[in-house]
Tab-separated table of C-alpha atoms in Angstrom:
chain	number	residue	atom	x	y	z
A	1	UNK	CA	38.097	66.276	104.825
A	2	UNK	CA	39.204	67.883	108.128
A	3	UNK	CA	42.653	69.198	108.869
A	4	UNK	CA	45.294	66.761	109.142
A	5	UNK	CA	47.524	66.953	112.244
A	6	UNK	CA	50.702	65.158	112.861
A	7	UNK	CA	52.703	63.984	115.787
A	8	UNK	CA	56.338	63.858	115.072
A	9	UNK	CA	58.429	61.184	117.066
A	10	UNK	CA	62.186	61.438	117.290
A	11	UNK	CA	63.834	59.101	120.047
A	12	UNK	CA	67.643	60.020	121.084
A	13	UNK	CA	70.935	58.279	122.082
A	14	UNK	CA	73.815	60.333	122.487
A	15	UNK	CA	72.771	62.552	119.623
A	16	UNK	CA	74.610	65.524	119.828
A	17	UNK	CA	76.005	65.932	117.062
A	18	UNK	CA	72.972	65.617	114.638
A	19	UNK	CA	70.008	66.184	116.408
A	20	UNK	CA	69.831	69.977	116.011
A	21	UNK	CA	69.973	69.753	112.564
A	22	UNK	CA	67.563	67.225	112.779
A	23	UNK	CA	65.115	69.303	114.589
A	24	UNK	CA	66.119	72.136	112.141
A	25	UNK	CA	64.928	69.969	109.446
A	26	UNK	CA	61.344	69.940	111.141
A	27	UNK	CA	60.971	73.815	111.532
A	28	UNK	CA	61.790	74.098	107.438
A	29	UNK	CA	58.532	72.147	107.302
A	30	UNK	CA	55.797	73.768	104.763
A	31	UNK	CA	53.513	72.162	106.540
A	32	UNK	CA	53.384	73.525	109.881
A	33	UNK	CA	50.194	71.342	111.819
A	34	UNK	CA	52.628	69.198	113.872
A	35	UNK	CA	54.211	68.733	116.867
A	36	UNK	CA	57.417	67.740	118.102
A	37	UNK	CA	57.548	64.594	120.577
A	38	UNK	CA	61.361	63.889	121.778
A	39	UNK	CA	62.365	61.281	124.074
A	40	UNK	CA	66.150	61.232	125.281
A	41	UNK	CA	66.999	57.518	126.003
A	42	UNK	CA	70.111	58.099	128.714
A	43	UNK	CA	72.487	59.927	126.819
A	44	UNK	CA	75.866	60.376	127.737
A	45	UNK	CA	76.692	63.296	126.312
A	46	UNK	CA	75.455	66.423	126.163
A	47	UNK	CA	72.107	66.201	123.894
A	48	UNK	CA	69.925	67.120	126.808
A	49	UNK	CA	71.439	70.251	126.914
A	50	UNK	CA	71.195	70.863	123.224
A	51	UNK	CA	67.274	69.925	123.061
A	52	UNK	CA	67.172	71.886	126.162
A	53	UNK	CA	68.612	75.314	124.151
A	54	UNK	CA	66.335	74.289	120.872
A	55	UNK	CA	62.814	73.884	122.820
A	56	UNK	CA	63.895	77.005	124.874
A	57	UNK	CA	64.747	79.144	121.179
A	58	UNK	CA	61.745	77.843	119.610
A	59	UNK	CA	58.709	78.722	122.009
A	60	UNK	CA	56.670	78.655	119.009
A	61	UNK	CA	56.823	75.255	118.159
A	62	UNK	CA	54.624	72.449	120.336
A	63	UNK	CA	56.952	70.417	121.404
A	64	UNK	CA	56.795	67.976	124.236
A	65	UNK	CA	60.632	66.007	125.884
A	66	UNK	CA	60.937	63.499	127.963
A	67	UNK	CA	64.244	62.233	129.189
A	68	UNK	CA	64.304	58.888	130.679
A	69	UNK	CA	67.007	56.219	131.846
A	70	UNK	CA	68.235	54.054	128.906
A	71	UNK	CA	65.214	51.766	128.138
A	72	UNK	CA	66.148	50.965	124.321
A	73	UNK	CA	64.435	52.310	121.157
A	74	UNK	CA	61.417	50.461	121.703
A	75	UNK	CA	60.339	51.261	124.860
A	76	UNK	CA	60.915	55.023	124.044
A	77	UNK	CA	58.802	54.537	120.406
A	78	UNK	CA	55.897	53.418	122.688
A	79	UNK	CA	56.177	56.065	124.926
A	80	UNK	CA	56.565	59.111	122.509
A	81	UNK	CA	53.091	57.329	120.986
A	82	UNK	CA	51.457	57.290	124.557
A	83	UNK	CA	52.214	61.466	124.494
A	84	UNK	CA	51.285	62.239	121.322
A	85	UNK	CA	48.201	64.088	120.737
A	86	UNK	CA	46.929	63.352	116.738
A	87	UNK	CA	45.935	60.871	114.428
A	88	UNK	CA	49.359	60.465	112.575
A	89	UNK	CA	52.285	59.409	113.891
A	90	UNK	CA	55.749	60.490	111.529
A	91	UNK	CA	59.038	59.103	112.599
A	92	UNK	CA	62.193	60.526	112.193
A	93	UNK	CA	65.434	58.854	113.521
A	94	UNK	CA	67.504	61.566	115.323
A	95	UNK	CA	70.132	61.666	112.671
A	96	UNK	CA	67.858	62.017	109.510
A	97	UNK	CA	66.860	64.739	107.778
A	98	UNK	CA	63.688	65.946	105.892
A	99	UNK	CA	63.259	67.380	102.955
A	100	UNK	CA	61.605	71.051	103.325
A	101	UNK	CA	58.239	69.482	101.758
A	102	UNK	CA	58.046	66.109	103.166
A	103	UNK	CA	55.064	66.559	105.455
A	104	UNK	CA	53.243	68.110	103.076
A	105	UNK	CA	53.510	66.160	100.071
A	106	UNK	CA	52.430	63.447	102.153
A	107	UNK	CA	49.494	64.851	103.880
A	108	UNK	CA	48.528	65.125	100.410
A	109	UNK	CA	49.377	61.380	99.900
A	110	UNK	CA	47.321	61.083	102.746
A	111	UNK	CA	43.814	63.032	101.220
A	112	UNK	CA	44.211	61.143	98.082
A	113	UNK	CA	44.695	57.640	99.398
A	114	UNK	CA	42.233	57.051	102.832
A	115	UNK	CA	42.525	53.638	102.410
A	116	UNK	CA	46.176	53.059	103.457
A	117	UNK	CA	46.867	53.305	107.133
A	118	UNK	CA	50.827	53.620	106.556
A	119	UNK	CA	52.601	55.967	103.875
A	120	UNK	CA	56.592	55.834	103.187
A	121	UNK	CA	59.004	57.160	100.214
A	122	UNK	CA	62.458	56.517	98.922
A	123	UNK	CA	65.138	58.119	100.559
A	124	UNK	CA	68.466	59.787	99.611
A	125	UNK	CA	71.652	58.365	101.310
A	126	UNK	CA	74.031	60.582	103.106
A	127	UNK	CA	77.644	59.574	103.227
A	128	UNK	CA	77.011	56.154	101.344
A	129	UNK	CA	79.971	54.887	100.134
A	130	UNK	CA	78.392	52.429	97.646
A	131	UNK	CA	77.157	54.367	93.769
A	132	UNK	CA	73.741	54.206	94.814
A	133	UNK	CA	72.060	57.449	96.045
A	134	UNK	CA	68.611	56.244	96.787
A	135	UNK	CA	66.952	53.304	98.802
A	136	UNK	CA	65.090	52.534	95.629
A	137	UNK	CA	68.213	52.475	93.024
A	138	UNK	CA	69.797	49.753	95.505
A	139	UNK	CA	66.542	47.587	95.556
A	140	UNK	CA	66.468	48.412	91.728
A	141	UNK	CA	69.760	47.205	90.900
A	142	UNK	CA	70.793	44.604	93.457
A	143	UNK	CA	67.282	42.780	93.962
A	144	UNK	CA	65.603	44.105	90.534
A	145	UNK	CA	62.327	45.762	92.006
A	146	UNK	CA	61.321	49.174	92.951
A	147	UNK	CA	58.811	49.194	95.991
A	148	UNK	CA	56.847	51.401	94.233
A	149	UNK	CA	55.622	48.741	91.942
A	150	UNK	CA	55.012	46.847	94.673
A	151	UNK	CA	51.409	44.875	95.535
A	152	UNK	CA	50.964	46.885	99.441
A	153	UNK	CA	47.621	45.953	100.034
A	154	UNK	CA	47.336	44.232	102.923
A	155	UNK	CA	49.037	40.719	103.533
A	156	UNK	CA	50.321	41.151	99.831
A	157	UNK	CA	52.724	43.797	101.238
A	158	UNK	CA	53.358	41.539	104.497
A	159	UNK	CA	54.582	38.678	101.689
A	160	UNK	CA	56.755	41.220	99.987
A	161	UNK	CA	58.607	42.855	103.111
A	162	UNK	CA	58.868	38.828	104.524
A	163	UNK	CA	60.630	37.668	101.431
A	164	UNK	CA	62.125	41.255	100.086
A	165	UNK	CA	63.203	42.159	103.512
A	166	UNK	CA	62.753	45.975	104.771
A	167	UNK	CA	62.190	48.134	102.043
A	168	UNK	CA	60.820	50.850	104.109
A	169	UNK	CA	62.795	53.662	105.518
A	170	UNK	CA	62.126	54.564	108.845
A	171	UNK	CA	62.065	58.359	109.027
A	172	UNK	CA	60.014	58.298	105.653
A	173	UNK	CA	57.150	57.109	107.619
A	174	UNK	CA	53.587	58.200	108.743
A	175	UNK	CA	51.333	55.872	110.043
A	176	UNK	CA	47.217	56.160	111.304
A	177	UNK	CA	47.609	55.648	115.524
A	178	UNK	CA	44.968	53.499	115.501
A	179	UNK	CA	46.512	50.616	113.901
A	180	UNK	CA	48.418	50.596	116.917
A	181	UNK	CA	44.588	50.175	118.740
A	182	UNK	CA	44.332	47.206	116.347
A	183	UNK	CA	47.878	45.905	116.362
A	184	UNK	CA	50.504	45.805	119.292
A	185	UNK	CA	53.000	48.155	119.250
A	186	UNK	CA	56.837	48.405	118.947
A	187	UNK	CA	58.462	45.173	119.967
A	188	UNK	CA	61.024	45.306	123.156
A	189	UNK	CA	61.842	42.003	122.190
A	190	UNK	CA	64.509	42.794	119.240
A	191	UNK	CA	66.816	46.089	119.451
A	192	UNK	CA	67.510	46.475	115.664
A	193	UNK	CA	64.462	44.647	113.947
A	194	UNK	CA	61.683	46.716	116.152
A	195	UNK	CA	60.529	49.203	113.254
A	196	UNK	CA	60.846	46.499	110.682
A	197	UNK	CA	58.544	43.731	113.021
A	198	UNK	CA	56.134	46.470	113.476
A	199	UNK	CA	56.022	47.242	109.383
A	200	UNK	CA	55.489	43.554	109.156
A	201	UNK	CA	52.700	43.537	111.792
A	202	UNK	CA	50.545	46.190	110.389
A	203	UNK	CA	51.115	45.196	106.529
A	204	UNK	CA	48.961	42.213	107.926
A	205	UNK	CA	46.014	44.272	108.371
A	206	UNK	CA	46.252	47.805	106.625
A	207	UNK	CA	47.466	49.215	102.822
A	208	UNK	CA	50.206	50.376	102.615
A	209	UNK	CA	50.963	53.861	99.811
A	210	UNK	CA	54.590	53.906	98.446
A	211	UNK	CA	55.423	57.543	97.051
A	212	UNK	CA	58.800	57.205	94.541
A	213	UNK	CA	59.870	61.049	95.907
A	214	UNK	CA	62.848	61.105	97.656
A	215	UNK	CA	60.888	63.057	100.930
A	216	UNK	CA	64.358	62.032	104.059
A	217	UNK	CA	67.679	61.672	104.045
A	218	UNK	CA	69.433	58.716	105.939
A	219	UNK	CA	72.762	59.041	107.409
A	220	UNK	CA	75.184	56.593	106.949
A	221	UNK	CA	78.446	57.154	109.474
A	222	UNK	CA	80.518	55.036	111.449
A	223	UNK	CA	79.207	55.007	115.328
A	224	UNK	CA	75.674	54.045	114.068
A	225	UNK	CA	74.104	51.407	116.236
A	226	UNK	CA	73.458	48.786	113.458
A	227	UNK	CA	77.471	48.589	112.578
A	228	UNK	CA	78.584	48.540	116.310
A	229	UNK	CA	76.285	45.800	117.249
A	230	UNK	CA	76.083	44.376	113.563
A	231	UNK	CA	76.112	40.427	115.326
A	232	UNK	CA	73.478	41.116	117.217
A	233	UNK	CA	71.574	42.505	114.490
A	234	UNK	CA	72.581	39.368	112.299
A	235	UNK	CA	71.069	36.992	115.610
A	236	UNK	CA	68.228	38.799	115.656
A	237	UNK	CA	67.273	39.142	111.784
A	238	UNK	CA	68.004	34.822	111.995
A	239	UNK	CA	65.663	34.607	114.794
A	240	UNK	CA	62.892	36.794	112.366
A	241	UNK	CA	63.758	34.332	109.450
A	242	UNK	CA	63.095	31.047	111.805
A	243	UNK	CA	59.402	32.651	112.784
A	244	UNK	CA	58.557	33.149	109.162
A	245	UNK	CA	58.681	29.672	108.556
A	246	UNK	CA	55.723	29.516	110.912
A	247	UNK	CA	53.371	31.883	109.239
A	248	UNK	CA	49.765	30.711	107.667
A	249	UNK	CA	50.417	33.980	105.243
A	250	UNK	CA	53.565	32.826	103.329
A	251	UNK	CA	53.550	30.301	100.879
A	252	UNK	CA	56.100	26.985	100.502
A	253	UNK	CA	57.320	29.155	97.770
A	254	UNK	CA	57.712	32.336	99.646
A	255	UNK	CA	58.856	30.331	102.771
A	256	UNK	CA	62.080	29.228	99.987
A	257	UNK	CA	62.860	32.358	99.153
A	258	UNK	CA	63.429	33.424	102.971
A	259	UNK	CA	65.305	30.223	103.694
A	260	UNK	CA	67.593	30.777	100.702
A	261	UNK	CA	68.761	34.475	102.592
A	262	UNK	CA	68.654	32.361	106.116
A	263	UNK	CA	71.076	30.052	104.939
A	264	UNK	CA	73.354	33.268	103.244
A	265	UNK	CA	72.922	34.763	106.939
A	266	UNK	CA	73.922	31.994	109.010
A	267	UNK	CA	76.990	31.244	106.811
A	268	UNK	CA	77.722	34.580	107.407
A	269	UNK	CA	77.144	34.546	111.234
A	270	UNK	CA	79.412	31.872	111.508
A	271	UNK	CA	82.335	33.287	109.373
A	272	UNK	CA	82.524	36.364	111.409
């Protein structure tokens, strides 16, 4: 099998005070065939700068920046994939972290697994306030499943991530490009939901391979996007319910399960 390469995506908003270490995480990389797509969505502060400082510090490293007007996540997902240059796409949120190995435990995920166009791990939380350390401990303990024992063939893993709900962390990712030849690409439609509608839209036609390492780190803190605009992620997870009751893929059964966490939702969205 010829060399793997990998284009790394990391899309900013006001980011200063993580993305660094972020981008430090990348450079620890044991595997070093990458490179480094960043796209600065309007920020306010002074993360241009920063990125700036890094890219000019680290000649070495291949790494292309854009820096646009605010446009939203999606928009700057789609074009970070319109610049990259390889077959794999990794994401990696601008506040995560890596583990050292991560790239290269999945290339080898990757060699031994050609049918799966989409790879993802547990993750470690970082400032969680809840017992659980891992993505997987929560899913083990509150909802009594690990995704790793998970059917992720195709459409079976569409079922499971329509009635389990997103499993899949974001900056644990790598993904084939050309599912995004087959598929569409990230939604502009939804703000919060866009990485979990595309998950959804490619588990309809591609494997997926669930690895139980703990390969990123997800950071939980206080000015994150998804607990500032928490109603608007609640409208918007509601409206993703309401479609599923649509879908030719999902049975009466599964389509029960999803209404009993619609109904839990909209109580909820009404309470607060």
């Amino acid at each position: 099998m010829s060399q793997i390469y990998i284009s790394i995506i990391i899309c900013c908003y006001n980011s200063e005070e993580f993305v660094i270490e972020t981008l430090e995480s990348i450079k620890k990389q044991t595997y070093n065939k990458y490179e480094i797509i960043i796209i600065n969505d309007g920020s306010q502060d002074g993360t241009d700068k920063l990125i700036n400082e890094f890219i000019k510090k680290n000649i070495d490293l291949k790494i292309k920046y854009v820096s646009q007007k605010n446009k939203g996540l999606s928009n700057s997902r789609n074009l970070a994939v319109s610049l990259s240059s390889y077959d794999y796409i990794a994401l990696l949120d601008h506040d995560d972290l890596w583990i050292d190995s991560k790239l290269e435990k999945q290339v080898n995920h990757i060699r031994n697994n050609f049918d799966c166009d989409l790879f993802f791990s547990d993750f470690f939380y970082l400032n969680a306030s809840h017992k659980e350390k891992t993505r997987f401990e929560i899913a083990n303990k509150k909802d009594f499943y690990n995704p790793v024992n998970l059917k992720l063939k195709k459409i079976n893993c569409y079922i499971e991530l329509a009635t389990k709900g997103c499993f899949i962390g974001t900056s644990s990712v790598i993904f084939k490009k050309n599912v995004l030849i087959k598929n569409q690409l990230f939604d502009p439609n939804y703000k919060f939901l866009t990485d979990y509608l595309f998950f959804l839209e490619v588990a309809k036609i591609s494997n997926f391979y669930c690895s139980n390492e703990i390969l990123s780190y997800w950071r939980a803190h206080s000015s994150q996007a998804t607990l500032k605009m928490s109603k608007i992620h609640s409208h918007e997870l509601s409206n993703l319910y309401f479609s599923f009751y649509f879908s030719n893929l999902l049975s009466f059964i599964d389509k029960m399960k999803i209404f009993k966490k619609h109904c839990k939702l909209l109580i909820k969205i009404l309470v607060f």
